[in-house]
mmCIF file of N, CA and C in Angstrom:
data_model
loop_
_atom_site.group_PDB
_atom_site.id
_atom_site.type_symbol
_atom_site.label_atom_id
_atom_site.label_comp_id
_atom_site.label_asym_id
_atom_site.label_seq_id
_atom_site.Cartn_x
_atom_site.Cartn_y
_atom_site.Cartn_z
ATOM 1 N N UNK A 866 73.821 112.972 104.129
ATOM 2 C CA UNK A 866 74.273 114.009 105.022
ATOM 3 C C UNK A 866 75.482 114.701 104.400
ATOM 4 N N UNK A 867 75.343 115.974 104.113
ATOM 5 C CA UNK A 867 76.436 116.753 103.547
ATOM 6 C C UNK A 867 77.028 117.641 104.627
ATOM 7 N N UNK A 868 78.086 117.174 105.215
ATOM 8 C CA UNK A 868 78.737 117.900 106.305
ATOM 9 C C UNK A 868 79.881 118.722 105.741
ATOM 10 N N UNK A 869 80.002 119.957 106.192
ATOM 11 C CA UNK A 869 81.104 120.811 105.754
ATOM 12 C C UNK A 869 82.302 120.513 106.648
ATOM 13 N N UNK A 870 83.424 120.200 106.016
ATOM 14 C CA UNK A 870 84.662 119.895 106.742
ATOM 15 C C UNK A 870 85.601 121.088 106.559
ATOM 16 N N UNK A 871 86.162 121.539 107.638
ATOM 17 C CA UNK A 871 87.064 122.688 107.627
ATOM 18 C C UNK A 871 88.499 122.203 107.817
ATOM 19 N N UNK A 872 89.406 122.766 107.055
ATOM 20 C CA UNK A 872 90.831 122.423 107.122
ATOM 21 C C UNK A 872 91.390 122.759 108.504
ATOM 22 N N UNK A 873 92.085 121.795 109.074
ATOM 23 C CA UNK A 873 92.701 121.984 110.391
ATOM 24 C C UNK A 873 93.852 122.983 110.354
ATOM 25 N N UNK A 874 94.477 123.135 109.186
ATOM 26 C CA UNK A 874 95.673 123.974 109.082
ATOM 27 C C UNK A 874 95.349 125.446 108.814
ATOM 28 N N UNK A 875 94.369 125.690 107.896
ATOM 29 C CA UNK A 875 94.134 127.083 107.499
ATOM 30 C C UNK A 875 92.686 127.554 107.640
ATOM 31 N N UNK A 876 91.764 126.637 107.938
ATOM 32 C CA UNK A 876 90.379 127.024 108.145
ATOM 33 C C UNK A 876 89.526 127.099 106.884
ATOM 34 N N UNK A 877 90.092 126.768 105.750
ATOM 35 C CA UNK A 877 89.344 126.788 104.476
ATOM 36 C C UNK A 877 88.425 125.562 104.407
ATOM 37 N N UNK A 878 87.335 125.674 103.642
ATOM 38 C CA UNK A 878 86.430 124.526 103.457
ATOM 39 C C UNK A 878 87.118 123.479 102.576
ATOM 40 N N UNK A 879 87.109 122.241 103.049
ATOM 41 C CA UNK A 879 87.746 121.130 102.325
ATOM 42 C C UNK A 879 86.864 120.703 101.154
ATOM 43 N N UNK A 880 87.502 120.109 100.156
ATOM 44 C CA UNK A 880 86.761 119.550 99.024
ATOM 45 C C UNK A 880 86.955 118.035 99.001
ATOM 46 N N UNK A 881 85.950 117.337 98.497
ATOM 47 C CA UNK A 881 86.011 115.872 98.426
ATOM 48 C C UNK A 881 86.859 115.420 97.256
ATOM 49 N N UNK A 882 87.573 114.331 97.466
ATOM 50 C CA UNK A 882 88.319 113.663 96.408
ATOM 51 C C UNK A 882 87.702 112.274 96.257
ATOM 52 N N UNK A 883 87.148 111.979 95.120
ATOM 53 C CA UNK A 883 86.584 110.652 94.840
ATOM 54 C C UNK A 883 87.097 110.202 93.486
ATOM 55 N N UNK A 884 88.019 109.268 93.517
ATOM 56 C CA UNK A 884 88.535 108.710 92.292
ATOM 57 C C UNK A 884 88.292 107.215 92.309
ATOM 58 N N UNK A 885 88.777 106.509 91.303
ATOM 59 C CA UNK A 885 88.446 105.095 91.137
ATOM 60 C C UNK A 885 88.617 104.276 92.404
ATOM 61 N N UNK A 886 89.772 104.325 93.023
ATOM 62 C CA UNK A 886 90.012 103.504 94.218
ATOM 63 C C UNK A 886 90.487 104.314 95.405
ATOM 64 N N UNK A 887 90.321 105.627 95.341
ATOM 65 C CA UNK A 887 90.711 106.470 96.462
ATOM 66 C C UNK A 887 89.607 107.466 96.774
ATOM 67 N N UNK A 888 89.554 107.852 98.027
ATOM 68 C CA UNK A 888 88.610 108.862 98.469
ATOM 69 C C UNK A 888 89.260 109.630 99.602
ATOM 70 N N UNK A 889 88.877 110.882 99.757
ATOM 71 C CA UNK A 889 89.440 111.672 100.836
ATOM 72 C C UNK A 889 88.987 113.112 100.755
ATOM 73 N N UNK A 890 89.718 113.970 101.434
ATOM 74 C CA UNK A 890 89.433 115.392 101.485
ATOM 75 C C UNK A 890 90.736 116.137 101.230
ATOM 76 N N UNK A 891 90.629 117.326 100.607
ATOM 77 C CA UNK A 891 91.811 118.154 100.354
ATOM 78 C C UNK A 891 91.437 119.619 100.530
ATOM 79 N N UNK A 892 92.379 120.380 100.997
ATOM 80 C CA UNK A 892 92.179 121.818 101.143
ATOM 81 C C UNK A 892 92.636 122.499 99.853
ATOM 82 N N UNK A 893 91.748 123.269 99.214
ATOM 83 C CA UNK A 893 92.142 123.935 97.978
ATOM 84 C C UNK A 893 93.106 125.099 98.211
ATOM 85 N N UNK A 894 93.212 125.560 99.453
ATOM 86 C CA UNK A 894 94.080 126.702 99.754
ATOM 87 C C UNK A 894 95.498 126.272 100.102
ATOM 88 N N UNK A 895 95.638 125.382 101.099
ATOM 89 C CA UNK A 895 96.988 125.015 101.567
ATOM 90 C C UNK A 895 97.440 123.629 101.121
ATOM 91 N N UNK A 896 96.513 122.809 100.596
ATOM 92 C CA UNK A 896 96.883 121.487 100.099
ATOM 93 C C UNK A 896 96.846 120.377 101.137
ATOM 94 N N UNK A 897 96.585 120.726 102.412
ATOM 95 C CA UNK A 897 96.530 119.704 103.448
ATOM 96 C C UNK A 897 95.319 118.817 103.206
ATOM 97 N N UNK A 898 95.414 117.564 103.580
ATOM 98 C CA UNK A 898 94.277 116.669 103.422
ATOM 99 C C UNK A 898 94.646 115.239 103.741
ATOM 100 N N UNK A 899 93.779 114.362 103.357
ATOM 101 C CA UNK A 899 93.988 112.935 103.581
ATOM 102 C C UNK A 899 93.280 112.143 102.490
ATOM 103 N N UNK A 900 93.774 110.943 102.273
ATOM 104 C CA UNK A 900 93.141 110.020 101.324
ATOM 105 C C UNK A 900 93.191 108.614 101.910
ATOM 106 N N UNK A 901 92.293 107.795 101.450
ATOM 107 C CA UNK A 901 92.280 106.391 101.827
ATOM 108 C C UNK A 901 91.942 105.586 100.574
ATOM 109 N N UNK A 902 92.211 104.319 100.617
ATOM 110 C CA UNK A 902 91.916 103.479 99.450
ATOM 111 C C UNK A 902 90.766 102.534 99.763
ATOM 112 N N UNK A 903 90.079 102.149 98.709
ATOM 113 C CA UNK A 903 88.999 101.175 98.816
ATOM 114 C C UNK A 903 89.048 100.284 97.585
ATOM 115 N N UNK A 904 89.085 98.984 97.813
ATOM 116 C CA UNK A 904 89.066 98.027 96.724
ATOM 117 C C UNK A 904 87.847 97.133 96.884
ATOM 118 N N UNK A 905 87.091 96.945 95.820
ATOM 119 C CA UNK A 905 85.983 96.004 95.858
ATOM 120 C C UNK A 905 86.537 94.610 96.103
ATOM 121 N N UNK A 906 85.726 93.758 96.705
ATOM 122 C CA UNK A 906 86.166 92.404 97.033
ATOM 123 C C UNK A 906 86.670 91.665 95.790
ATOM 124 N N UNK A 907 86.015 91.869 94.649
ATOM 125 C CA UNK A 907 86.420 91.179 93.420
ATOM 126 C C UNK A 907 87.842 91.576 92.999
ATOM 127 N N UNK A 908 88.245 92.805 93.323
ATOM 128 C CA UNK A 908 89.571 93.281 92.934
ATOM 129 C C UNK A 908 90.702 92.651 93.738
ATOM 130 N N UNK A 909 90.374 92.103 94.893
ATOM 131 C CA UNK A 909 91.405 91.495 95.740
ATOM 132 C C UNK A 909 91.242 89.987 95.859
ATOM 133 N N UNK A 910 90.278 89.429 95.134
ATOM 134 C CA UNK A 910 90.025 87.984 95.158
ATOM 135 C C UNK A 910 91.169 87.268 94.445
ATOM 136 N N UNK A 911 91.869 86.392 95.152
ATOM 137 C CA UNK A 911 93.039 85.705 94.586
ATOM 138 C C UNK A 911 92.734 84.258 94.192
ATOM 139 N N UNK A 912 91.456 83.909 94.115
ATOM 140 C CA UNK A 912 91.055 82.548 93.774
ATOM 141 C C UNK A 912 91.353 82.251 92.306
ATOM 142 N N UNK A 913 91.852 81.052 92.034
ATOM 143 C CA UNK A 913 92.098 80.615 90.657
ATOM 144 C C UNK A 913 90.828 79.972 90.110
ATOM 145 N N UNK A 914 89.926 80.790 89.589
ATOM 146 C CA UNK A 914 88.680 80.290 89.007
ATOM 147 C C UNK A 914 88.944 79.719 87.620
ATOM 148 N N UNK A 915 88.140 78.740 87.235
ATOM 149 C CA UNK A 915 88.189 78.177 85.884
ATOM 150 C C UNK A 915 86.790 78.226 85.285
ATOM 151 N N UNK A 916 86.727 78.510 83.991
ATOM 152 C CA UNK A 916 85.456 78.540 83.267
ATOM 153 C C UNK A 916 85.395 77.310 82.377
ATOM 154 N N UNK A 917 84.300 76.548 82.506
ATOM 155 C CA UNK A 917 84.096 75.339 81.722
ATOM 156 C C UNK A 917 82.900 75.520 80.800
ATOM 157 N N UNK A 918 83.086 75.187 79.548
ATOM 158 C CA UNK A 918 81.998 75.198 78.578
ATOM 159 C C UNK A 918 81.360 73.818 78.603
ATOM 160 N N UNK A 919 80.038 73.781 78.739
ATOM 161 C CA UNK A 919 79.317 72.509 78.763
ATOM 162 C C UNK A 919 79.085 72.030 77.331
ATOM 163 N N UNK A 920 78.930 70.717 77.143
ATOM 164 C CA UNK A 920 78.622 70.207 75.808
ATOM 165 C C UNK A 920 77.195 70.612 75.403
ATOM 166 N N UNK A 921 76.962 70.629 74.113
ATOM 167 C CA UNK A 921 75.619 70.893 73.599
ATOM 168 C C UNK A 921 75.359 72.327 73.178
ATOM 169 N N UNK A 922 76.359 73.188 73.266
ATOM 170 C CA UNK A 922 76.178 74.555 72.787
ATOM 171 C C UNK A 922 76.129 74.552 71.253
ATOM 172 N N UNK A 923 75.337 75.440 70.663
ATOM 173 C CA UNK A 923 75.229 75.468 69.203
ATOM 174 C C UNK A 923 76.570 75.759 68.526
ATOM 175 N N UNK A 924 76.893 74.934 67.548
ATOM 176 C CA UNK A 924 78.133 75.129 66.790
ATOM 177 C C UNK A 924 77.811 75.966 65.559
ATOM 178 N N UNK A 925 77.592 77.246 65.801
ATOM 179 C CA UNK A 925 77.310 78.197 64.720
ATOM 180 C C UNK A 925 78.485 79.151 64.616
ATOM 181 N N UNK A 926 78.608 79.791 63.484
ATOM 182 C CA UNK A 926 79.784 80.623 63.205
ATOM 183 C C UNK A 926 80.025 81.679 64.280
ATOM 184 N N UNK A 927 78.961 82.349 64.726
ATOM 185 C CA UNK A 927 79.149 83.401 65.721
ATOM 186 C C UNK A 927 79.729 82.833 67.022
ATOM 187 N N UNK A 928 79.291 81.646 67.431
ATOM 188 C CA UNK A 928 79.834 81.015 68.643
ATOM 189 C C UNK A 928 81.264 80.539 68.426
ATOM 190 N N UNK A 929 81.538 80.003 67.254
ATOM 191 C CA UNK A 929 82.903 79.541 66.949
ATOM 192 C C UNK A 929 83.870 80.719 67.001
ATOM 193 N N UNK A 930 83.483 81.841 66.397
ATOM 194 C CA UNK A 930 84.344 83.031 66.412
ATOM 195 C C UNK A 930 84.538 83.562 67.835
ATOM 196 N N UNK A 931 83.474 83.526 68.617
ATOM 197 C CA UNK A 931 83.570 83.997 69.997
ATOM 198 C C UNK A 931 84.542 83.140 70.798
ATOM 199 N N UNK A 932 84.399 81.824 70.711
ATOM 200 C CA UNK A 932 85.291 80.917 71.444
ATOM 201 C C UNK A 932 86.726 81.055 70.933
ATOM 202 N N UNK A 933 86.898 81.202 69.631
ATOM 203 C CA UNK A 933 88.239 81.395 69.074
ATOM 204 C C UNK A 933 88.886 82.646 69.662
ATOM 205 N N UNK A 934 88.104 83.705 69.758
ATOM 206 C CA UNK A 934 88.626 84.962 70.293
ATOM 207 C C UNK A 934 88.938 84.845 71.788
ATOM 208 N N UNK A 935 88.008 84.288 72.568
ATOM 209 C CA UNK A 935 88.211 84.181 74.010
ATOM 210 C C UNK A 935 89.352 83.236 74.385
ATOM 211 N N UNK A 936 89.505 82.170 73.602
ATOM 212 C CA UNK A 936 90.509 81.151 73.924
ATOM 213 C C UNK A 936 91.816 81.329 73.157
ATOM 214 N N UNK A 937 91.855 82.310 72.272
ATOM 215 C CA UNK A 937 93.044 82.538 71.429
ATOM 216 C C UNK A 937 93.429 81.279 70.656
ATOM 217 N N UNK A 938 92.422 80.679 70.025
ATOM 218 C CA UNK A 938 92.657 79.497 69.190
ATOM 219 C C UNK A 938 92.096 79.777 67.799
ATOM 220 N N UNK A 939 92.440 78.883 66.859
ATOM 221 C CA UNK A 939 91.933 79.081 65.511
ATOM 222 C C UNK A 939 90.496 78.564 65.385
ATOM 223 N N UNK A 940 89.908 78.787 64.217
ATOM 224 C CA UNK A 940 88.504 78.451 63.957
ATOM 225 C C UNK A 940 88.224 76.969 64.189
ATOM 226 N N UNK A 941 89.099 76.113 63.696
ATOM 227 C CA UNK A 941 88.889 74.659 63.811
ATOM 228 C C UNK A 941 88.972 74.221 65.275
ATOM 229 N N UNK A 942 89.957 74.734 66.008
ATOM 230 C CA UNK A 942 90.067 74.390 67.432
ATOM 231 C C UNK A 942 88.839 74.869 68.217
ATOM 232 N N UNK A 943 88.351 76.060 67.894
ATOM 233 C CA UNK A 943 87.162 76.590 68.563
ATOM 234 C C UNK A 943 85.939 75.727 68.250
ATOM 235 N N UNK A 944 85.831 75.288 67.011
ATOM 236 C CA UNK A 944 84.717 74.414 66.621
ATOM 237 C C UNK A 944 84.801 73.099 67.391
ATOM 238 N N UNK A 945 86.003 72.561 67.528
ATOM 239 C CA UNK A 945 86.191 71.313 68.285
ATOM 240 C C UNK A 945 85.806 71.483 69.751
ATOM 241 N N UNK A 946 86.109 72.639 70.319
ATOM 242 C CA UNK A 946 85.729 72.916 71.716
ATOM 243 C C UNK A 946 84.211 72.890 71.838
ATOM 244 N N UNK A 947 83.518 73.550 70.910
ATOM 245 C CA UNK A 947 82.049 73.595 70.949
ATOM 246 C C UNK A 947 81.418 72.228 70.692
ATOM 247 N N UNK A 948 82.091 71.388 69.920
ATOM 248 C CA UNK A 948 81.541 70.071 69.583
ATOM 249 C C UNK A 948 81.942 68.983 70.574
ATOM 250 N N UNK A 949 82.773 69.319 71.549
ATOM 251 C CA UNK A 949 83.228 68.319 72.520
ATOM 252 C C UNK A 949 82.037 67.755 73.301
ATOM 253 N N UNK A 950 82.120 66.478 73.617
ATOM 254 C CA UNK A 950 81.057 65.806 74.369
ATOM 255 C C UNK A 950 81.299 65.811 75.869
ATOM 256 N N UNK A 951 82.298 66.572 76.288
ATOM 257 C CA UNK A 951 82.631 66.682 77.708
ATOM 258 C C UNK A 951 82.771 68.165 78.059
ATOM 259 N N UNK A 952 82.702 68.458 79.353
ATOM 260 C CA UNK A 952 82.941 69.824 79.798
ATOM 261 C C UNK A 952 84.381 70.194 79.443
ATOM 262 N N UNK A 953 84.568 71.386 78.893
ATOM 263 C CA UNK A 953 85.890 71.808 78.437
ATOM 264 C C UNK A 953 86.294 73.099 79.124
ATOM 265 N N UNK A 954 87.447 73.079 79.788
ATOM 266 C CA UNK A 954 87.960 74.288 80.436
ATOM 267 C C UNK A 954 88.457 75.235 79.341
ATOM 268 N N UNK A 955 87.871 76.430 79.301
ATOM 269 C CA UNK A 955 88.285 77.392 78.277
ATOM 270 C C UNK A 955 89.093 78.551 78.856
ATOM 271 N N UNK A 956 89.096 78.672 80.196
ATOM 272 C CA UNK A 956 89.886 79.740 80.802
ATOM 273 C C UNK A 956 90.144 79.413 82.270
ATOM 274 N N UNK A 957 91.374 79.651 82.713
ATOM 275 C CA UNK A 957 91.722 79.537 84.121
ATOM 276 C C UNK A 957 92.441 80.812 84.535
ATOM 277 N N UNK A 958 91.950 81.417 85.589
ATOM 278 C CA UNK A 958 92.593 82.628 86.118
ATOM 279 C C UNK A 958 93.914 82.233 86.757
ATOM 280 N N UNK A 959 94.941 82.957 86.421
ATOM 281 C CA UNK A 959 96.260 82.713 86.995
ATOM 282 C C UNK A 959 96.788 84.033 87.526
ATOM 283 N N UNK A 960 98.019 84.066 87.918
ATOM 284 C CA UNK A 960 98.610 85.296 88.442
ATOM 285 C C UNK A 960 99.075 86.238 87.342
ATOM 286 N N UNK A 961 98.387 86.188 86.218
ATOM 287 C CA UNK A 961 98.731 87.083 85.120
ATOM 288 C C UNK A 961 98.527 88.528 85.539
ATOM 289 N N UNK A 962 99.301 89.394 84.970
ATOM 290 C CA UNK A 962 99.100 90.808 85.267
ATOM 291 C C UNK A 962 98.228 91.391 84.173
ATOM 292 N N UNK A 963 97.240 92.154 84.577
ATOM 293 C CA UNK A 963 96.339 92.778 83.635
ATOM 294 C C UNK A 963 96.029 94.174 84.133
ATOM 295 N N UNK A 964 96.211 95.147 83.284
ATOM 296 C CA UNK A 964 95.916 96.519 83.679
ATOM 297 C C UNK A 964 94.411 96.750 83.766
ATOM 298 N N UNK A 965 93.637 95.929 83.082
ATOM 299 C CA UNK A 965 92.197 96.151 83.009
ATOM 300 C C UNK A 965 91.394 95.408 84.062
ATOM 301 N N UNK A 966 91.824 94.199 84.447
ATOM 302 C CA UNK A 966 91.016 93.367 85.325
ATOM 303 C C UNK A 966 91.869 92.659 86.364
ATOM 304 N N UNK A 967 91.262 92.399 87.534
ATOM 305 C CA UNK A 967 91.851 91.492 88.502
ATOM 306 C C UNK A 967 91.593 90.070 87.994
ATOM 307 N N UNK A 968 92.120 89.064 88.700
ATOM 308 C CA UNK A 968 91.867 87.672 88.276
ATOM 309 C C UNK A 968 90.370 87.399 88.230
ATOM 310 N N UNK A 969 89.672 87.660 89.314
ATOM 311 C CA UNK A 969 88.230 87.405 89.354
ATOM 312 C C UNK A 969 87.491 88.349 88.407
ATOM 313 N N UNK A 970 88.003 89.556 88.249
ATOM 314 C CA UNK A 970 87.391 90.509 87.324
ATOM 315 C C UNK A 970 87.451 90.024 85.892
ATOM 316 N N UNK A 971 88.559 89.400 85.524
ATOM 317 C CA UNK A 971 88.683 88.869 84.155
ATOM 318 C C UNK A 971 87.731 87.688 83.961
ATOM 319 N N UNK A 972 87.611 86.835 84.976
ATOM 320 C CA UNK A 972 86.664 85.714 84.906
ATOM 321 C C UNK A 972 85.250 86.261 84.734
ATOM 322 N N UNK A 973 84.910 87.293 85.494
ATOM 323 C CA UNK A 973 83.587 87.901 85.390
ATOM 324 C C UNK A 973 83.360 88.463 83.995
ATOM 325 N N UNK A 974 84.363 89.108 83.439
ATOM 326 C CA UNK A 974 84.257 89.679 82.096
ATOM 327 C C UNK A 974 83.998 88.590 81.051
ATOM 328 N N UNK A 975 84.795 87.539 81.083
ATOM 329 C CA UNK A 975 84.639 86.442 80.117
ATOM 330 C C UNK A 975 83.297 85.748 80.311
ATOM 331 N N UNK A 976 82.936 85.465 81.559
ATOM 332 C CA UNK A 976 81.670 84.791 81.844
ATOM 333 C C UNK A 976 80.480 85.644 81.404
ATOM 334 N N UNK A 977 80.578 86.946 81.556
ATOM 335 C CA UNK A 977 79.502 87.835 81.118
ATOM 336 C C UNK A 977 79.330 87.790 79.609
ATOM 337 N N UNK A 978 80.430 87.675 78.883
ATOM 338 C CA UNK A 978 80.367 87.549 77.425
ATOM 339 C C UNK A 978 79.693 86.231 77.048
ATOM 340 N N UNK A 979 80.078 85.148 77.716
ATOM 341 C CA UNK A 979 79.463 83.844 77.448
ATOM 342 C C UNK A 979 77.974 83.858 77.784
ATOM 343 N N UNK A 980 77.630 84.502 78.885
ATOM 344 C CA UNK A 980 76.223 84.587 79.292
ATOM 345 C C UNK A 980 75.416 85.380 78.266
ATOM 346 N N UNK A 981 75.967 86.492 77.790
ATOM 347 C CA UNK A 981 75.276 87.312 76.788
ATOM 348 C C UNK A 981 75.082 86.546 75.484
ATOM 349 N N UNK A 982 76.022 85.650 75.186
ATOM 350 C CA UNK A 982 75.925 84.833 73.965
ATOM 351 C C UNK A 982 75.031 83.609 74.179
ATOM 352 N N UNK A 983 74.516 83.462 75.412
ATOM 353 C CA UNK A 983 73.625 82.349 75.778
ATOM 354 C C UNK A 983 74.298 80.978 75.634
ATOM 355 N N UNK A 984 75.607 80.947 75.925
ATOM 356 C CA UNK A 984 76.327 79.680 75.920
ATOM 357 C C UNK A 984 76.235 79.077 77.322
ATOM 358 N N UNK A 985 76.185 77.752 77.361
ATOM 359 C CA UNK A 985 76.041 77.031 78.621
ATOM 360 C C UNK A 985 77.433 76.759 79.195
ATOM 361 N N UNK A 986 77.699 77.295 80.390
ATOM 362 C CA UNK A 986 79.015 77.179 81.022
ATOM 363 C C UNK A 986 78.842 77.202 82.534
ATOM 364 N N UNK A 987 79.931 76.935 83.238
ATOM 365 C CA UNK A 987 79.947 77.098 84.686
ATOM 366 C C UNK A 987 81.356 77.485 85.115
ATOM 367 N N UNK A 988 81.441 77.979 86.334
ATOM 368 C CA UNK A 988 82.716 78.431 86.893
ATOM 369 C C UNK A 988 83.001 77.605 88.146
ATOM 370 N N UNK A 989 84.240 77.151 88.262
ATOM 371 C CA UNK A 989 84.674 76.399 89.444
ATOM 372 C C UNK A 989 85.882 77.083 90.044
ATOM 373 N N UNK A 990 86.002 77.199 91.363
ATOM 374 C CA UNK A 990 84.937 76.942 92.325
ATOM 375 C C UNK A 990 83.808 77.941 92.127
ATOM 376 N N UNK A 991 82.741 77.788 92.911
ATOM 377 C CA UNK A 991 81.587 78.659 92.768
ATOM 378 C C UNK A 991 82.003 80.120 92.752
ATOM 379 N N UNK A 992 81.451 80.857 91.811
ATOM 380 C CA UNK A 992 81.790 82.268 91.608
ATOM 381 C C UNK A 992 80.787 83.138 92.374
ATOM 382 N N UNK A 993 81.235 83.904 93.370
ATOM 383 C CA UNK A 993 80.303 84.632 94.241
ATOM 384 C C UNK A 993 79.828 85.982 93.714
ATOM 385 N N UNK A 994 80.221 86.347 92.494
ATOM 386 C CA UNK A 994 79.882 87.662 91.973
ATOM 387 C C UNK A 994 78.812 87.572 90.897
ATOM 388 N N UNK A 995 77.961 88.588 90.830
ATOM 389 C CA UNK A 995 76.898 88.629 89.845
ATOM 390 C C UNK A 995 77.485 88.928 88.472
ATOM 391 N N UNK A 996 77.026 88.165 87.463
ATOM 392 C CA UNK A 996 77.481 88.386 86.099
ATOM 393 C C UNK A 996 76.586 89.424 85.428
ATOM 394 N N UNK A 997 77.211 90.206 84.559
ATOM 395 C CA UNK A 997 76.463 91.216 83.806
ATOM 396 C C UNK A 997 75.704 90.537 82.674
ATOM 397 N N UNK A 998 74.585 91.135 82.322
ATOM 398 C CA UNK A 998 73.791 90.603 81.200
ATOM 399 C C UNK A 998 74.267 91.163 79.893
#
């Protein structure tokens, strides 16, 4: 439904404002208007999720480099993580500030990378968001 909204102040047709986290209407003539904010649930999720790598993932160079990059460790430490015989926590969301991701958003980003690499992992507590392929 495309409804025409008229400015209360001057009678001009309002234009839509749709940006990343704001939406509203503005008058191109007098500037009167309104905006509101909308945040996806993942952007406001304050849960401290942890990502655990399961044992048995292939210890190949591409996986070692990936784990080294994600965990900010050297090649040998990354290889040891992949060769561990126990579940290994490789990331825990904390109250870090990130311009790119929320806490849950960063977990989703890292988990999506692991999923694309076909590494066996899980997230605790249960992660309610769909991971990208």
